[in-house]
Tab-separated table of C-alpha atoms in Angstrom:
chain	number	residue	atom	x	y	z
A	145	MET	CA	170.687	27.819	-176.837
A	146	ASP	CA	171.314	29.901	-173.701
A	147	THR	CA	173.435	28.926	-170.691
A	148	VAL	CA	170.591	27.555	-168.599
A	149	HIS	CA	169.347	25.288	-171.395
A	150	ILE	CA	172.890	24.033	-172.051
A	151	ILE	CA	173.355	23.177	-168.356
A	152	PHE	CA	169.918	21.555	-168.200
A	153	SER	CA	170.541	19.472	-171.339
A	154	GLY	CA	174.007	18.431	-170.171
A	155	ALA	CA	172.776	17.441	-166.709
A	156	LEU	CA	169.882	15.487	-168.199
A	157	LEU	CA	172.172	13.609	-170.580
A	158	LEU	CA	174.567	12.721	-167.752
A	159	LEU	CA	171.677	11.558	-165.579
A	160	LEU	CA	170.247	9.423	-168.373
A	161	SER	CA	173.683	7.924	-169.020
A	162	VAL	CA	174.169	6.997	-165.355
A	163	LEU	CA	170.693	5.444	-165.185
A	164	ALA	CA	171.386	3.625	-168.459
A	165	GLY	CA	174.595	2.281	-166.943
A	166	LYS	CA	172.669	0.970	-163.931
A	167	THR	CA	170.124	-0.670	-166.226
A	168	SER	CA	172.797	-2.197	-168.449
A	169	PHE	CA	174.539	-3.767	-165.457
A	170	ARG	CA	171.313	-5.473	-164.379
A	171	LEU	CA	170.543	-6.665	-167.923
A	172	GLY	CA	174.096	-7.826	-168.652
A	173	LEU	CA	174.601	-5.259	-171.417
A	174	PRO	CA	177.891	-3.379	-171.901
A	175	THR	CA	177.484	0.057	-170.315
A	176	LEU	CA	179.377	1.874	-173.049
A	177	ILE	CA	176.953	0.963	-175.806
A	178	LEU	CA	174.104	2.591	-173.902
A	179	PHE	CA	176.159	5.779	-173.528
A	180	LEU	CA	176.482	5.843	-177.315
A	181	LEU	CA	172.769	5.187	-177.779
A	182	VAL	CA	171.831	7.993	-175.368
A	183	GLY	CA	173.972	10.370	-177.448
A	184	MET	CA	172.376	9.159	-180.672
A	185	LEU	CA	168.847	9.553	-179.277
A	186	ALA	CA	169.688	13.063	-178.081
A	187	GLY	CA	171.105	14.038	-181.491
A	188	SER	CA	169.535	15.927	-184.363
A	189	GLU	CA	167.830	12.796	-185.716
A	190	GLY	CA	166.704	11.596	-182.283
A	191	PHE	CA	164.266	12.780	-179.646
A	192	GLY	CA	166.627	15.454	-178.285
A	193	GLY	CA	167.097	17.308	-181.556
A	194	ILE	CA	170.601	18.473	-180.541
A	195	TYR	CA	172.585	19.281	-183.702
A	196	PHE	CA	176.304	18.577	-183.354
A	197	ASP	CA	178.668	18.115	-186.301
A	198	ASP	CA	181.907	19.674	-185.024
A	199	SER	CA	184.406	16.871	-185.637
A	200	GLN	CA	187.303	19.009	-184.427
A	201	LEU	CA	185.637	19.596	-181.042
A	202	ALA	CA	184.751	15.892	-180.833
A	203	GLN	CA	188.385	15.018	-181.516
A	204	PHE	CA	189.545	17.417	-178.773
A	205	ILE	CA	187.096	15.868	-176.298
A	206	GLY	CA	188.295	12.424	-177.383
A	207	ILE	CA	191.968	13.217	-176.786
A	208	ILE	CA	191.253	14.655	-173.331
A	209	ALA	CA	189.055	11.676	-172.429
A	210	LEU	CA	191.555	9.085	-173.672
A	211	ASN	CA	194.268	10.725	-171.559
A	212	ILE	CA	192.136	10.412	-168.427
A	213	ILE	CA	191.047	6.853	-169.238
A	214	LEU	CA	194.606	5.693	-169.955
A	215	PHE	CA	195.939	7.378	-166.807
A	216	SER	CA	193.218	5.777	-164.700
A	217	GLY	CA	193.900	2.392	-166.266
A	218	GLY	CA	197.613	2.819	-165.636
A	219	LEU	CA	196.969	3.565	-161.962
A	220	ASP	CA	195.222	0.195	-161.661
A	221	THR	CA	198.095	-1.677	-163.347
A	222	ARG	CA	200.335	-3.748	-161.095
A	223	TRP	CA	203.883	-4.212	-162.350
A	224	GLY	CA	204.116	-7.611	-160.675
A	225	ALA	CA	201.349	-8.917	-162.924
A	226	VAL	CA	202.332	-6.944	-166.041
A	227	ARG	CA	206.010	-7.921	-165.861
A	228	LEU	CA	205.110	-11.566	-166.430
A	229	VAL	CA	203.155	-10.791	-169.608
A	230	LEU	CA	205.138	-7.794	-170.842
A	231	GLY	CA	206.391	-9.453	-174.027
A	232	LYS	CA	202.971	-10.818	-174.940
A	233	GLY	CA	201.138	-7.545	-174.352
A	234	LEU	CA	203.651	-5.390	-176.210
A	235	THR	CA	203.768	-7.825	-179.130
A	236	LEU	CA	200.006	-7.523	-179.540
A	237	ALA	CA	200.237	-3.735	-179.128
A	238	THR	CA	202.799	-3.392	-181.932
A	239	LEU	CA	202.978	-6.355	-184.310
A	240	GLY	CA	199.331	-7.164	-183.668
A	241	VAL	CA	198.272	-3.645	-184.642
A	242	PHE	CA	200.285	-3.829	-187.883
A	243	ILE	CA	198.853	-7.217	-188.834
A	244	THR	CA	195.276	-6.110	-188.109
A	245	ALA	CA	195.694	-2.885	-190.095
A	246	ALA	CA	197.190	-4.777	-193.035
A	247	ALA	CA	194.503	-7.483	-193.027
A	248	VAL	CA	191.639	-4.969	-192.882
A	249	GLY	CA	193.333	-2.865	-195.566
A	250	ILE	CA	193.574	-5.829	-197.936
A	251	PHE	CA	189.945	-6.717	-197.238
A	252	ALA	CA	188.715	-3.144	-197.863
A	253	HIS	CA	190.742	-2.873	-201.074
A	254	TYR	CA	189.331	-6.003	-202.669
A	255	PHE	CA	185.821	-6.182	-201.184
A	256	PHE	CA	184.981	-2.463	-201.041
A	257	ASP	CA	187.002	-1.657	-204.166
A	258	TRP	CA	188.848	1.150	-202.350
A	259	SER	CA	192.257	2.555	-203.205
A	260	TRP	CA	195.156	1.038	-201.260
A	261	LEU	CA	195.758	4.190	-199.212
A	262	ASP	CA	192.085	4.617	-198.250
A	263	ALA	CA	191.845	0.925	-197.411
A	264	PHE	CA	194.918	0.922	-195.202
A	265	LEU	CA	193.736	4.147	-193.537
A	266	LEU	CA	190.550	2.337	-192.519
A	267	GLY	CA	192.652	-0.581	-191.281
A	268	ALA	CA	194.840	1.712	-189.177
A	269	ILE	CA	191.831	3.392	-187.561
A	270	VAL	CA	190.299	0.098	-186.383
A	271	SER	CA	193.595	-1.662	-185.612
A	272	SER	CA	193.717	-1.046	-181.852
A	273	THR	CA	191.591	-2.471	-179.092
A	274	ASP	CA	189.958	0.183	-176.947
A	275	ALA	CA	191.218	0.859	-173.426
A	276	ALA	CA	187.908	2.328	-172.252
A	277	ALA	CA	185.946	-0.700	-173.452
A	278	VAL	CA	188.418	-3.316	-172.201
A	279	PHE	CA	188.973	-1.738	-168.758
A	280	SER	CA	185.242	-1.168	-168.296
A	281	ILE	CA	183.911	-4.515	-169.495
A	282	LEU	CA	186.608	-6.676	-167.875
A	283	GLY	CA	186.153	-4.728	-164.656
A	284	SER	CA	182.396	-5.294	-164.629
A	285	THR	CA	182.386	-9.021	-165.481
A	286	ASN	CA	183.709	-9.950	-162.010
A	287	ILE	CA	185.422	-13.122	-163.270
A	288	HIS	CA	188.981	-14.317	-162.659
A	289	LEU	CA	190.780	-15.457	-165.813
A	290	LYS	CA	193.496	-18.113	-165.887
A	291	HIS	CA	196.978	-17.933	-167.438
A	292	GLY	CA	197.416	-14.188	-166.872
A	293	ILE	CA	194.987	-13.386	-169.690
A	294	ARG	CA	193.514	-10.282	-168.095
A	295	PRO	CA	196.887	-8.476	-167.640
A	296	ILE	CA	197.694	-9.282	-171.284
A	297	LEU	CA	194.433	-7.740	-172.493
A	298	GLU	CA	194.726	-4.660	-170.272
A	299	LEU	CA	198.372	-4.067	-171.186
A	300	GLU	CA	197.569	-4.445	-174.879
A	301	SER	CA	194.613	-2.056	-174.772
A	302	GLY	CA	196.527	0.478	-172.702
A	303	SER	CA	199.571	0.523	-174.983
A	304	ASN	CA	198.282	-0.081	-178.526
A	305	ASP	CA	196.510	3.256	-179.017
A	306	PRO	CA	199.845	5.024	-179.698
A	307	MET	CA	200.634	2.645	-182.577
A	308	ALA	CA	197.167	2.975	-184.112
A	309	TYR	CA	197.237	6.761	-183.685
A	310	PHE	CA	200.612	6.950	-185.421
A	311	LEU	CA	199.491	4.766	-188.341
A	312	THR	CA	196.253	6.725	-188.716
A	313	SER	CA	198.019	10.106	-188.784
A	314	LEU	CA	200.673	8.775	-191.174
A	315	LEU	CA	198.190	7.260	-193.626
A	316	ALA	CA	195.826	10.232	-193.456
A	317	GLY	CA	198.712	12.455	-194.503
A	318	ALA	CA	199.622	9.999	-197.254
A	319	VAL	CA	196.048	10.054	-198.602
A	320	LEU	CA	196.221	13.842	-198.871
A	321	LYS	CA	199.612	13.754	-200.618
A	322	GLY	CA	198.844	10.688	-202.724
A	323	ASP	CA	201.949	8.714	-201.692
A	324	MET	CA	203.988	7.619	-198.672
A	325	ASN	CA	207.714	7.333	-197.989
A	326	LEU	CA	208.326	4.351	-195.711
A	327	ALA	CA	211.872	5.148	-194.491
A	328	PRO	CA	211.029	8.494	-192.798
A	329	ALA	CA	207.817	6.948	-191.459
A	330	LEU	CA	209.755	4.144	-189.739
A	331	LEU	CA	212.175	6.619	-188.159
A	332	GLN	CA	209.267	8.739	-186.975
A	333	LEU	CA	207.642	5.675	-185.400
A	334	ILE	CA	210.813	4.770	-183.504
A	335	LEU	CA	211.194	8.374	-182.344
A	336	GLN	CA	207.590	8.503	-181.095
A	337	LEU	CA	207.933	5.287	-179.119
A	338	VAL	CA	211.329	6.124	-177.588
A	339	VAL	CA	210.351	9.689	-176.663
A	340	GLY	CA	206.939	8.575	-175.379
A	341	VAL	CA	208.373	5.923	-173.046
A	342	SER	CA	211.215	8.209	-171.898
A	343	ILE	CA	208.944	11.177	-171.148
A	344	GLY	CA	206.469	8.877	-169.424
A	345	TYR	CA	209.160	7.454	-167.166
A	346	LEU	CA	210.651	10.859	-166.368
A	347	MET	CA	207.235	12.389	-165.708
A	348	GLY	CA	206.389	9.413	-163.499
A	349	ARG	CA	209.480	10.046	-161.368
A	350	LEU	CA	208.818	13.785	-161.279
A	351	SER	CA	205.176	13.208	-160.355
A	352	LYS	CA	206.155	10.849	-157.547
A	353	TRP	CA	208.606	13.377	-156.110
A	354	LEU	CA	206.171	16.291	-156.316
A	355	ILE	CA	203.234	14.377	-154.820
A	356	ASN	CA	205.351	13.014	-151.949
A	357	ASN	CA	207.237	16.224	-151.162
A	358	ILE	CA	204.774	19.059	-151.726
A	359	ARG	CA	202.746	19.442	-148.536
A	360	LEU	CA	199.378	20.679	-149.705
A	361	ASP	CA	196.944	22.130	-147.180
A	362	PHE	CA	193.984	20.249	-148.613
A	363	LYS	CA	193.998	16.535	-149.441
A	364	GLY	CA	191.596	17.164	-152.300
A	365	LEU	CA	194.362	18.991	-154.175
A	366	TYR	CA	196.536	15.892	-154.574
A	367	PRO	CA	194.316	14.375	-157.290
A	368	VAL	CA	194.272	17.778	-159.014
A	369	LEU	CA	198.074	17.817	-158.906
A	370	ALA	CA	198.169	14.316	-160.420
A	371	LEU	CA	195.703	15.403	-163.113
A	372	SER	CA	197.837	18.385	-164.127
A	373	LEU	CA	200.940	16.181	-164.248
A	374	SER	CA	199.174	13.643	-166.478
A	375	PHE	CA	198.311	16.348	-168.999
A	376	LEU	CA	201.866	17.679	-168.740
A	377	ALA	CA	203.187	14.220	-169.617
A	378	TYR	CA	201.010	14.101	-172.738
A	379	ALA	CA	201.826	17.627	-173.902
A	380	SER	CA	205.565	17.331	-173.210
A	381	SER	CA	205.824	14.152	-175.226
A	382	GLU	CA	203.854	15.594	-178.151
A	383	LEU	CA	205.955	18.767	-178.186
A	384	LEU	CA	209.120	16.617	-178.382
A	385	SER	CA	207.722	14.525	-181.283
A	386	GLY	CA	206.839	11.637	-178.991
A	387	ASN	CA	203.565	9.835	-178.456
A	388	GLY	CA	201.552	11.519	-175.732
A	389	PHE	CA	199.202	8.601	-175.047
A	390	LEU	CA	202.145	6.297	-174.399
A	391	ALA	CA	203.751	8.846	-172.064
A	392	VAL	CA	200.534	9.169	-170.035
A	393	TYR	CA	200.140	5.401	-169.628
A	394	VAL	CA	203.800	4.812	-168.688
A	395	SER	CA	203.778	7.619	-166.104
A	396	ALA	CA	200.588	6.235	-164.528
A	397	VAL	CA	202.008	2.692	-164.341
A	398	PHE	CA	205.135	4.087	-162.665
A	399	LEU	CA	203.026	5.924	-160.074
A	400	ALA	CA	200.818	2.892	-159.464
A	401	ASN	CA	203.851	0.849	-158.450
A	402	SER	CA	205.544	3.513	-156.331
A	403	GLN	CA	205.148	4.402	-152.674
A	404	LEU	CA	202.916	7.438	-152.956
A	405	THR	CA	201.158	9.607	-150.431
A	406	GLN	CA	197.406	9.908	-150.948
A	407	LYS	CA	197.519	7.054	-153.485
A	408	LEU	CA	194.070	5.820	-152.479
A	409	SER	CA	192.405	9.217	-152.908
A	410	ILE	CA	194.159	9.766	-156.253
A	411	ARG	CA	193.010	6.381	-157.574
A	412	GLN	CA	189.457	6.924	-156.364
A	413	PHE	CA	189.377	10.374	-157.982
A	414	PHE	CA	190.573	9.078	-161.342
A	415	ASP	CA	188.240	6.098	-161.205
A	416	GLY	CA	185.228	8.418	-160.964
A	417	PHE	CA	186.704	10.971	-163.351
A	418	ALA	CA	187.427	8.289	-165.946
A	419	TRP	CA	183.782	7.224	-165.828
A	420	LEU	CA	182.699	10.832	-166.295
A	421	MET	CA	185.007	11.233	-169.285
A	422	GLN	CA	183.778	7.959	-170.783
A	423	ILE	CA	180.211	9.213	-170.548
A	424	ILE	CA	181.091	12.598	-172.067
A	425	LEU	CA	183.176	10.970	-174.796
A	426	PHE	CA	180.559	8.431	-175.836
A	427	LEU	CA	177.779	11.010	-175.611
A	428	SER	CA	179.659	13.434	-177.876
A	429	LEU	CA	180.484	10.682	-180.369
A	430	GLY	CA	176.862	9.559	-180.298
A	431	LEU	CA	175.759	13.135	-181.001
A	432	LEU	CA	178.270	13.426	-183.851
A	433	VAL	CA	176.878	10.504	-185.835
A	434	PHE	CA	173.719	10.646	-187.950
A	435	PRO	CA	171.739	7.367	-187.588
A	436	SER	CA	170.334	7.659	-191.112
A	437	GLN	CA	173.872	7.531	-192.467
A	438	LEU	CA	174.600	4.422	-190.393
A	439	LEU	CA	171.641	2.665	-192.016
A	440	ALA	CA	173.110	3.447	-195.426
A	441	VAL	CA	176.388	1.648	-194.634
A	442	TRP	CA	175.133	-1.299	-192.570
A	443	PRO	CA	175.962	-4.018	-195.177
A	444	MET	CA	179.555	-2.769	-195.471
A	445	GLY	CA	179.775	-2.204	-191.721
A	446	LEU	CA	178.553	-5.699	-190.906
A	447	ALA	CA	180.982	-7.265	-193.363
A	448	LEU	CA	183.838	-5.209	-191.895
A	449	ALA	CA	182.873	-6.103	-188.319
A	450	PHE	CA	182.674	-9.848	-189.007
A	451	PHE	CA	185.954	-9.846	-190.936
A	452	LEU	CA	187.710	-8.001	-188.114
A	453	MET	CA	186.269	-10.167	-185.329
A	454	PHE	CA	186.524	-13.576	-186.973
A	455	ILE	CA	189.527	-13.266	-189.302
A	456	ALA	CA	191.783	-10.214	-188.845
A	457	ARG	CA	191.911	-10.217	-185.032
A	458	PRO	CA	192.500	-13.987	-184.690
A	459	ILE	CA	195.241	-13.835	-187.343
A	460	SER	CA	197.038	-11.036	-185.481
A	461	VAL	CA	196.726	-12.812	-182.118
A	462	PHE	CA	197.810	-16.274	-183.273
A	463	ILE	CA	200.766	-14.864	-185.230
A	464	GLY	CA	201.717	-12.376	-182.520
A	465	LEU	CA	201.570	-14.980	-179.738
A	466	SER	CA	202.935	-17.925	-181.747
A	467	TRP	CA	206.173	-17.816	-179.749
A	468	THR	CA	204.417	-18.112	-176.370
A	469	LYS	CA	203.291	-21.162	-174.399
A	470	LEU	CA	199.672	-19.995	-174.270
A	471	ASP	CA	197.317	-22.766	-175.312
A	472	PHE	CA	194.823	-22.620	-178.180
A	473	LYS	CA	191.861	-21.738	-175.955
A	474	SER	CA	193.687	-18.802	-174.366
A	475	LYS	CA	194.646	-17.390	-177.764
A	476	LEU	CA	191.104	-17.892	-179.001
A	477	PHE	CA	189.690	-15.986	-176.027
A	478	ILE	CA	192.211	-13.151	-176.443
A	479	SER	CA	191.151	-12.976	-180.086
A	480	TRP	CA	187.518	-12.588	-179.063
A	481	VAL	CA	188.223	-9.798	-176.555
A	482	GLY	CA	189.560	-7.496	-179.275
A	483	LEU	CA	186.979	-4.881	-178.330
A	484	ARG	CA	186.648	-1.756	-180.435
A	485	GLY	CA	185.258	1.334	-178.719
A	486	ALA	CA	185.828	5.055	-178.394
A	487	ALA	CA	189.454	5.125	-179.587
A	488	PRO	CA	188.745	4.014	-183.192
A	489	ILE	CA	185.873	6.515	-183.415
A	490	VAL	CA	188.135	9.304	-182.132
A	491	PHE	CA	190.811	8.274	-184.647
A	492	ALA	CA	188.140	8.319	-187.360
A	493	THR	CA	187.718	12.070	-186.753
A	494	ILE	CA	191.315	12.663	-187.900
A	495	PRO	CA	190.467	12.252	-191.634
A	496	MET	CA	187.354	14.402	-191.079
A	497	VAL	CA	189.374	17.240	-189.569
A	498	MET	CA	191.938	16.944	-192.384
A	499	GLY	CA	189.175	17.143	-195.005
A	500	ILE	CA	189.778	13.759	-196.650
A	501	GLN	CA	187.095	12.954	-199.206
A	502	SER	CA	186.229	9.500	-197.881
A	503	SER	CA	186.265	10.588	-194.224
A	504	ASN	CA	182.491	10.605	-193.694
A	505	LEU	CA	182.099	7.065	-195.018
A	506	ILE	CA	185.045	5.881	-192.909
A	507	PHE	CA	183.584	7.483	-189.771
A	508	ASN	CA	180.196	5.836	-190.247
A	509	LEU	CA	181.767	2.427	-190.929
A	510	VAL	CA	183.934	2.693	-187.812
A	511	PHE	CA	180.976	3.792	-185.695
A	512	PHE	CA	178.860	0.863	-186.929
A	513	LEU	CA	181.763	-1.512	-186.288
A	514	THR	CA	182.089	-0.205	-182.730
A	515	LEU	CA	178.411	-0.779	-182.000
A	516	VAL	CA	178.632	-4.370	-183.235
A	517	SER	CA	181.892	-5.040	-181.373
A	518	ILE	CA	180.762	-3.721	-177.994
A	519	ALA	CA	177.347	-5.367	-178.259
A	520	LEU	CA	178.362	-8.786	-179.595
A	521	GLN	CA	181.814	-9.253	-178.059
A	522	GLY	CA	181.185	-7.291	-174.874
A	523	MET	CA	178.052	-9.211	-173.938
A	524	SER	CA	179.570	-12.622	-174.627
A	525	ILE	CA	182.894	-12.333	-172.751
A	526	PRO	CA	181.748	-14.169	-169.576
A	527	PHE	CA	180.027	-16.849	-171.671
A	528	PHE	CA	183.115	-17.560	-173.792
A	529	ALA	CA	185.411	-17.504	-170.757
A	530	ARG	CA	183.317	-20.234	-169.127
A	531	LEU	CA	182.841	-22.132	-172.402
A	532	LEU	CA	186.598	-22.316	-172.946
A	533	GLY	CA	187.267	-23.254	-169.311
A	534	LEU	CA	189.331	-20.148	-168.619
A	535	VAL	CA	187.522	-18.965	-165.490
A	536	ASP	CA	189.536	-19.467	-162.311
A	537	LEU	CA	187.037	-21.117	-159.969
A	538	LYS	CA	189.114	-20.230	-156.922
A	539	VAL	CA	186.923	-17.268	-156.159
A	540	SER	CA	188.700	-15.285	-153.471
A	541	ALA	CA	187.255	-14.050	-150.239
A	542	LEU	CA	187.863	-10.570	-151.572
A	543	THR	CA	185.369	-11.127	-154.410
A	544	GLN	CA	182.659	-11.862	-151.886
A	545	ALA	CA	183.773	-8.939	-149.757
A	546	ARG	CA	183.635	-6.569	-152.706
A	547	SER	CA	180.139	-7.773	-153.553
A	548	LEU	CA	179.151	-7.117	-149.978
A	549	ALA	CA	180.769	-3.693	-150.058
A	550	LEU	CA	178.684	-2.741	-153.092
A	551	GLU	CA	175.470	-3.161	-151.134
A	552	GLU	CA	174.111	0.173	-149.982
A	553	GLU	CA	173.722	-0.824	-146.306
A	554	SER	CA	177.116	-2.515	-146.022
A	555	LYS	CA	179.874	-1.117	-143.788
A	556	VAL	CA	182.602	-3.229	-145.392
A	557	GLU	CA	185.527	-1.481	-147.122
A	558	THR	CA	188.108	-3.197	-149.339
A	559	ALA	CA	191.423	-2.189	-150.867
A	560	GLU	CA	194.655	-3.678	-152.130
A	561	VAL	CA	198.324	-2.871	-151.625
A	562	TYR	CA	201.198	-3.805	-153.929
A	563	ILE	CA	204.483	-4.660	-152.176
A	564	SER	CA	207.396	-3.155	-154.074
A	565	ALA	CA	210.980	-4.415	-153.944
A	566	GLU	CA	211.880	-1.512	-151.618
A	567	SER	CA	209.155	-2.223	-149.062
A	568	PRO	CA	210.346	-2.680	-145.445
A	569	LEU	CA	207.682	-5.373	-144.987
A	570	ILE	CA	209.505	-7.941	-147.118
A	571	ASP	CA	210.226	-11.177	-145.198
A	572	GLN	CA	208.040	-10.066	-142.285
A	573	LYS	CA	205.305	-12.337	-140.985
A	574	LEU	CA	201.758	-11.005	-140.921
A	575	ALA	CA	201.689	-11.651	-137.179
A	576	ASP	CA	204.565	-9.187	-136.728
A	577	ILE	CA	202.851	-6.352	-138.637
A	578	HIS	CA	200.607	-3.990	-136.695
A	579	PHE	CA	197.041	-3.880	-138.046
A	580	PRO	CA	194.013	-2.013	-136.686
A	581	ALA	CA	191.660	-4.279	-134.752
A	582	ASP	CA	189.023	-4.318	-137.475
A	583	CYS	CA	191.390	-4.690	-140.454
A	584	MET	CA	192.812	-7.888	-141.916
A	585	VAL	CA	194.614	-9.308	-144.937
A	586	VAL	CA	192.133	-11.730	-146.515
A	587	LEU	CA	194.150	-12.757	-149.567
A	588	ILE	CA	197.617	-12.539	-151.084
A	589	ILE	CA	198.120	-12.635	-154.849
A	590	ARG	CA	201.630	-13.929	-155.529
A	591	LYS	CA	202.846	-14.683	-159.058
A	592	GLN	CA	199.263	-14.996	-160.301
A	593	GLN	CA	198.467	-17.517	-157.535
A	594	TYR	CA	195.881	-16.955	-154.791
A	595	LEU	CA	197.166	-17.588	-151.251
A	596	VAL	CA	194.978	-17.605	-148.139
A	597	PRO	CA	197.276	-16.029	-145.526
A	598	THR	CA	197.947	-17.204	-141.989
A	599	ALA	CA	199.688	-15.433	-139.127
A	600	HIS	CA	202.977	-17.061	-140.197
A	601	THR	CA	202.768	-16.044	-143.871
A	602	LYS	CA	205.781	-13.973	-144.910
A	603	ILE	CA	205.494	-10.987	-147.244
A	604	GLU	CA	207.444	-11.168	-150.514
A	605	ALA	CA	208.305	-8.534	-153.113
A	606	GLY	CA	205.637	-8.391	-155.813
A	607	ASP	CA	202.824	-9.528	-153.509
A	608	THR	CA	199.434	-7.860	-153.732
A	609	LEU	CA	197.668	-7.790	-150.355
A	610	GLN	CA	193.891	-7.713	-150.359
A	611	LEU	CA	192.649	-5.812	-147.312
A	612	LEU	CA	189.281	-5.811	-145.575
A	613	ALA	CA	188.122	-3.355	-142.880
A	614	SER	CA	184.994	-1.815	-141.415
A	615	LYS	CA	186.344	1.740	-141.373
A	616	ALA	CA	187.520	3.518	-144.498
A	617	GLU	CA	189.825	5.740	-142.429
A	618	ASP	CA	191.722	2.779	-140.982
A	619	LEU	CA	191.953	1.198	-144.403
A	620	ALA	CA	193.293	4.371	-146.016
A	621	SER	CA	195.960	4.924	-143.362
A	622	LEU	CA	196.998	1.272	-143.460
A	623	GLN	CA	197.179	1.323	-147.249
A	624	MET	CA	199.466	4.373	-147.143
A	625	GLU	CA	201.663	2.723	-144.505
A	626	LEU	CA	201.977	-0.572	-146.360
A	627	GLY	CA	202.065	0.775	-149.926
C-alpha cells in the first residue's frame, strides 16, 4: 500500500470513528465500543480488508495512547476532591486489583482447566478498570453522583493500571520460566510504586517550573512542552525501574492543582489529543483481532465476563471498601462501574510479544470481555445510578450552561478554577474581586457540596469556581489570574 492509500485509509477510518462517536452519543451507546467495531470492520475479515497482526506495534501504540489518556485524566483531577477519597481509591487500585486477579485466576483454573500460572496471568490482565473507558463514559453521562463516587472511580481507574501492568509482566515471565519467586517480586513491586510516585512528583515540579518560567514565542508550544515532559516522566521512571504510568498520572495531577500559565490551552490540547489517541488505540486493537476467532471463544468469554462483573469485581469492592462508611448502594454501584477497555487489551499483547503459547486465546478472551463490559456496563451506568438513588438532583447552573455551550450557535463559554492553599483570593469576597463585565461565578463546589454564590461569599482553599462568560478570551485570562 503506497503513501497516498495509507493516508486515505487512515483519514477515512478517523472520519468514520468521529461520525460513529456522534451517532453513539445520540443513541446512548458507549463511544469506545463503536471505535472498536470500526476497526474490526476495517480489518482483514471485514469490509476494509486491512491485514494487521503486528502485536508489538499495537502494544507500542497502546503504551503511547495510555500515557496521553492518563495525563489528560490527571489534568482534570482536582486534589480537593481526590484528597477526600484518596484511601478508598488507592485501596481499590492496589488491594482491589490483587483480589480481582486472584478471583479470576481461581475461576479460570477450575472452569477452564488451565494451569495456575496461565489462569493467574489472565486474571492479572483483566484486573484493572480502564482509564479511557471510565473517563470517557463518566464524562459523557452528564450526571452528578452522590457520596464522592465519581472521584473514587476516576482515581481508581487512573492509578490501577500500574498494578495490573506489573502483575501481568511478572506472571508472563513466570509462565515462560515455569515458576515464580514471590520475595523478589514483592520487592520489585514496592520499588516500582515508590520510584513511580517519586519521579511523578519530581517531574510535576520540574514541569511546573519550566512551563511558568520559559517564555515561548508561540502559545501553541506550551502544550507541546507539556507533552514532551509527560513522555519524559514515563521514560525516566521506567529507566529507573519505576512504573511509568504511575509517574505520568502523578505528574499530571500535580500540574492540575498548581498555578500554571497557559493551563487552559494545555488542558484543551490534551482533551482533544486524548480523544485522538483513544480513536487510534481502539482502531488498532480492532484491526488486530480476527472476528472469526472471537466467535470460537464466545462461550468462555461470556462466562469470564459474567464472573468478573457479577462476582469478582463486587468481591474486590466490598472487601476493599469494608472499612469505609460508604453504604451498600454506593459499593454496589462502584462494583458495576468496573469497566474494562483498552488497557486490558493492551496488556493482553504482552504475552503475545513474549511468545507465550496461550497468548492468542488470552487475547481473544480479553477482547470479548471488553466488548461485553463496555456495551453492558457502559450503557447501563445512568440507569443504575438513578435506580440506586445515587444521582445528585441538585443540578447546577453550570450543567445547563455547559449544555447551552455545546449548541453550535451558542456564544456561552464555561470553565472552572481550583483555588489552591497558596491562592491570594482566600478569604476574599466575590464582590471584592475584579471580574470582566460579562463574566461571573455561577457555582462554587466546596467539600463536595454545591453552593450558589452571592456577592458576600468568601473564597476558601479547596474551592472549585465554575465560571461563565460570553467571550473565551476574557474567560481564559480570568482563569489564569484566578488559578
